[in-house]
Coordinates of C-alpha atoms in Angstrom, one line a residue:
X163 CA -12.6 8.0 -14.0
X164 CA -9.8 9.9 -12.8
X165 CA -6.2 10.7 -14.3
X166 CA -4.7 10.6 -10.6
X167 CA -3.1 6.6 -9.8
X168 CA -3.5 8.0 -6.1
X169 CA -6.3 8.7 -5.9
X170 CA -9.0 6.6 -4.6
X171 CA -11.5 5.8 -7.9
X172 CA -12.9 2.6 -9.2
X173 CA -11.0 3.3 -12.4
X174 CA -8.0 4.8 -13.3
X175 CA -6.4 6.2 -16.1
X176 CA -3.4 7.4 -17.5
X177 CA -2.9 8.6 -20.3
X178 CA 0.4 7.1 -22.0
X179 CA 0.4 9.6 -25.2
X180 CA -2.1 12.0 -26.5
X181 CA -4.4 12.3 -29.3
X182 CA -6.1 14.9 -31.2
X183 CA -9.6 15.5 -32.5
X184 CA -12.8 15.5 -31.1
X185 CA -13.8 13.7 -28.2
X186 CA -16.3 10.8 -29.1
X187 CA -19.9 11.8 -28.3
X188 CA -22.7 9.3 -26.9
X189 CA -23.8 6.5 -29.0
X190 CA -21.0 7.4 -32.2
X191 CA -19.1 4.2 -33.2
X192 CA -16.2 4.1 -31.5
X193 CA -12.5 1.3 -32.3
X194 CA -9.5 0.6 -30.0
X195 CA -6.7 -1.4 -30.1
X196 CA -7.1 -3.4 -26.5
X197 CA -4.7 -5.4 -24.8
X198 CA -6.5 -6.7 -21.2
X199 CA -4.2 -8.0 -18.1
X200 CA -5.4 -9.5 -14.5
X201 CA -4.2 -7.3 -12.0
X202 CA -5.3 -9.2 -9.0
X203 CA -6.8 -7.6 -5.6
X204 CA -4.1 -7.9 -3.6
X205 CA -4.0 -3.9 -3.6
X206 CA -7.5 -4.1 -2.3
X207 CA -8.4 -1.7 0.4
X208 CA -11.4 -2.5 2.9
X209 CA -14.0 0.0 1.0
X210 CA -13.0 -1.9 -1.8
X211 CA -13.7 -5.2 -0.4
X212 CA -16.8 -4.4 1.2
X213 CA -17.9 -2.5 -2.7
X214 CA -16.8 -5.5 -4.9
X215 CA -16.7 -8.6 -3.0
X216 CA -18.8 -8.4 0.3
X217 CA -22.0 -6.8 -1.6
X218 CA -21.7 -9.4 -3.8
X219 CA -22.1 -12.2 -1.2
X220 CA -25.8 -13.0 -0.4
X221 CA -26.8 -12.6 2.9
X222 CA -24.0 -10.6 4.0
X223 CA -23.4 -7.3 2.5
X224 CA -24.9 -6.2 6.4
X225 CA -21.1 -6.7 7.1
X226 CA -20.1 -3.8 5.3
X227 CA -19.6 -1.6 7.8
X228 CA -17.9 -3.7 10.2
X229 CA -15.5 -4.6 7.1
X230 CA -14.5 -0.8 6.7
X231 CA -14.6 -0.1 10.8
X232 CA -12.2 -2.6 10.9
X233 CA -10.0 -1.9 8.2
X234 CA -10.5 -5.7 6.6
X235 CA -8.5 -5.1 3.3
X236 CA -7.1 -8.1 0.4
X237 CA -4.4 -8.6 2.7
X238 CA -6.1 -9.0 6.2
X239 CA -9.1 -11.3 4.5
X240 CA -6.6 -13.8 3.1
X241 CA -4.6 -14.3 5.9
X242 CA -5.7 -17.4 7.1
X243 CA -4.0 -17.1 10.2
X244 CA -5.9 -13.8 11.2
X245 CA -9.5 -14.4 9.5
X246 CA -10.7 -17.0 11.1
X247 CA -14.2 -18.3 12.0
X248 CA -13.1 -16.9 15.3
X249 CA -11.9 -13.9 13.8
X250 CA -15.6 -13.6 12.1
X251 CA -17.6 -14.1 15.1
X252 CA -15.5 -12.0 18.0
X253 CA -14.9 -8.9 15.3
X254 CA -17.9 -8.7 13.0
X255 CA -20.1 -9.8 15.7
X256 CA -21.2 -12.9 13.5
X257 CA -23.3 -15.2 16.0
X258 CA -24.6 -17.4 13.2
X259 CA -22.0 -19.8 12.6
X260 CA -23.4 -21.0 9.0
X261 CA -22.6 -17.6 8.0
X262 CA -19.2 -17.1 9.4
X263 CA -18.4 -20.4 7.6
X264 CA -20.2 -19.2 4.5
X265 CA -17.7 -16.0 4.6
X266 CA -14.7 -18.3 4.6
X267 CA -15.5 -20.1 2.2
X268 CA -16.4 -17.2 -0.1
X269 CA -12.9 -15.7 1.0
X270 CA -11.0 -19.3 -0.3
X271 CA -12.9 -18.9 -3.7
X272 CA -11.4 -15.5 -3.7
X273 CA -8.0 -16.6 -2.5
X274 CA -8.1 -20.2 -4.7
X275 CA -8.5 -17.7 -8.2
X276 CA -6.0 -15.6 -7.1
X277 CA -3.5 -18.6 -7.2
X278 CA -5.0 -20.4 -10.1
X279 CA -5.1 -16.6 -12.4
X280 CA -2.1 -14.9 -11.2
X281 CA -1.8 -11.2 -11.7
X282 CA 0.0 -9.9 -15.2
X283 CA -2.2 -12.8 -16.8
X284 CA -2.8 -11.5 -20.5
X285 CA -6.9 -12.7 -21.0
X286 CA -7.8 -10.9 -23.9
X287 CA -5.6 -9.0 -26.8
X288 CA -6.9 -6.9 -29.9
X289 CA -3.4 -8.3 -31.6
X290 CA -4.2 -12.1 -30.7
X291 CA -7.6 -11.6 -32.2
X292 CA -6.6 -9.7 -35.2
X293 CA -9.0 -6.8 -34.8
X294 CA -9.9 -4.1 -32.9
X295 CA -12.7 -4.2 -30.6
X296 CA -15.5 -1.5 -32.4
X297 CA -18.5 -0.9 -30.0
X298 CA -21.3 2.4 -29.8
X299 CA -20.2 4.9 -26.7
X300 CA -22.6 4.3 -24.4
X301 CA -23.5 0.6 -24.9
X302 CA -21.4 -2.5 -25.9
X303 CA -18.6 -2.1 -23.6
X304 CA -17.9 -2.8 -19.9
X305 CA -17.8 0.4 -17.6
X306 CA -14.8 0.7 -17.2
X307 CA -13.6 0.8 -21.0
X308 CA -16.8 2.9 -22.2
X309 CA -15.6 5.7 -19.1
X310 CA -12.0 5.5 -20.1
X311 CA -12.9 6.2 -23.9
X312 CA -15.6 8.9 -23.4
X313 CA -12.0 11.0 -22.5
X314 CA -10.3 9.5 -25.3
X315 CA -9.4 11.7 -28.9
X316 CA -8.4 9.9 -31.6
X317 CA -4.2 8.1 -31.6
X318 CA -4.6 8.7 -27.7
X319 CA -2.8 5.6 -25.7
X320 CA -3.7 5.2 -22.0
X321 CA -3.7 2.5 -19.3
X322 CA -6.9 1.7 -17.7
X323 CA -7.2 0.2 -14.3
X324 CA -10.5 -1.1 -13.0
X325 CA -12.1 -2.8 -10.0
X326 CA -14.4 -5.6 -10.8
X327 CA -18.0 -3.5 -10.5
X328 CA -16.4 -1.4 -13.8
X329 CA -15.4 -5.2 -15.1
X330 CA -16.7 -8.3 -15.3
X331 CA -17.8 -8.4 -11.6
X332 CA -19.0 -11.5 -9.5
X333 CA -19.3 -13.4 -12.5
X334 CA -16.2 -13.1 -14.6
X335 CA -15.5 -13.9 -18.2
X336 CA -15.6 -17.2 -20.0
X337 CA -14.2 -18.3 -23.3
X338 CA -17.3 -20.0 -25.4
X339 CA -16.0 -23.4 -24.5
X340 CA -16.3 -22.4 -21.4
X341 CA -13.0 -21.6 -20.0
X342 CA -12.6 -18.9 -17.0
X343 CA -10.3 -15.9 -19.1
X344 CA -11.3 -13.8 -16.0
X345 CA -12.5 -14.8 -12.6
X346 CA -15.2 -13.2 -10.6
X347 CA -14.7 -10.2 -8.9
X348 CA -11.0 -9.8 -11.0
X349 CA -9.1 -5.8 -10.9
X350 CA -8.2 -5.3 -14.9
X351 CA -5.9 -3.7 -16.3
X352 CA -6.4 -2.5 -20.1
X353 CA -3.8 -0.6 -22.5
X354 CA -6.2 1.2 -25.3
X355 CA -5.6 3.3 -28.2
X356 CA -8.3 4.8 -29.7
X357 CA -8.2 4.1 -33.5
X358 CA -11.0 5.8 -34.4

């Protein structure tokens, strides 16, 4: 976790007011107030392509490198104008066509969830639910929100930005009637406090 925003880091926090106390230790019962946002990947730079969507893709996480060597960020894989099949097969080097068409269809998913969950979507609220999320350090939680509150004291606000391997990943959230609240491979943001 870093307290940097420019920094490079699969999750990022700032700290929005400060708490006091101890910090929490490993495995001690831990409640925040939660409030969690879609942020969407059109910030996405190529390492983070090729870390949460590419390796993610069977068959073609060989592609990383050519993804970074090529600078292939959010904005250069949707543009359907410049990724193309041809695009796939002259840049990467992909001679098997099933696989360049694999890619773009794996890149309209991507795209098609974008537009169907835009960023600034509220999926899950504390407040809505009426109560605070209460988890053990260590286990109940995703990544990115048991990292954030390791470094959290008690009253402590902070906003928590996290790529989708510190989330929900390739598979996303659903509600239990089945309902996408987040799609795969989703960037999150999450306003905490630490109640206790």
């Amino acid at each position: 976790v870093t307290d940097d925003s420019s920094e490079a880091s699969p999750v990022k926090k700032l700290v929005l007011e400060e708490g006091n106390g101890e910090l929490p230790t490993d495995g001690s019962s831990v409640e925040i107030e939660y409030t969690g946002t879609l942020v969407g990947e059109k910030d996405w730079s190529a390492q983070d392509v090729a870390d949460c969507w590419l390796s993610q893709l069977q068959g073609l996480d060989h592609l990383k490198a050519e993804f970074i060597q090529n600078n292939i960020d959010f904005a250069l894989l949707s543009d359907t104008n410049v990724f193309t099949e041809e695009f796939c097969t002259t840049t990467l080097g992909i001679s098997n066509k099933i696989q360049a068409k694999k890619l773009l269809m794996a890149r309209n998913r991507l795209t098609k969830s974008q537009d169907e969950h835009p960023a600034g979507t509220v999926f899950d609220s504390s407040a809505e639910r009426g109560k605070n999320f209460t988890f053990n350090l260590g286990k109940g939680a995703i990544k990115a929100i048991d990292l954030a509150v390791r470094s959290m004291r008690v009253g402590e606000r902070a906003s928590v930005v996290c790529r989708s391997d510190y989330g929900y990943g390739s598979e996303g959230l659903r509600s239990s009637k089945g309902d996408v609240m987040v799609p795969p491979f989703s960037t999150l943001n999450f306003e905490l406090k630490r109640v206790c």
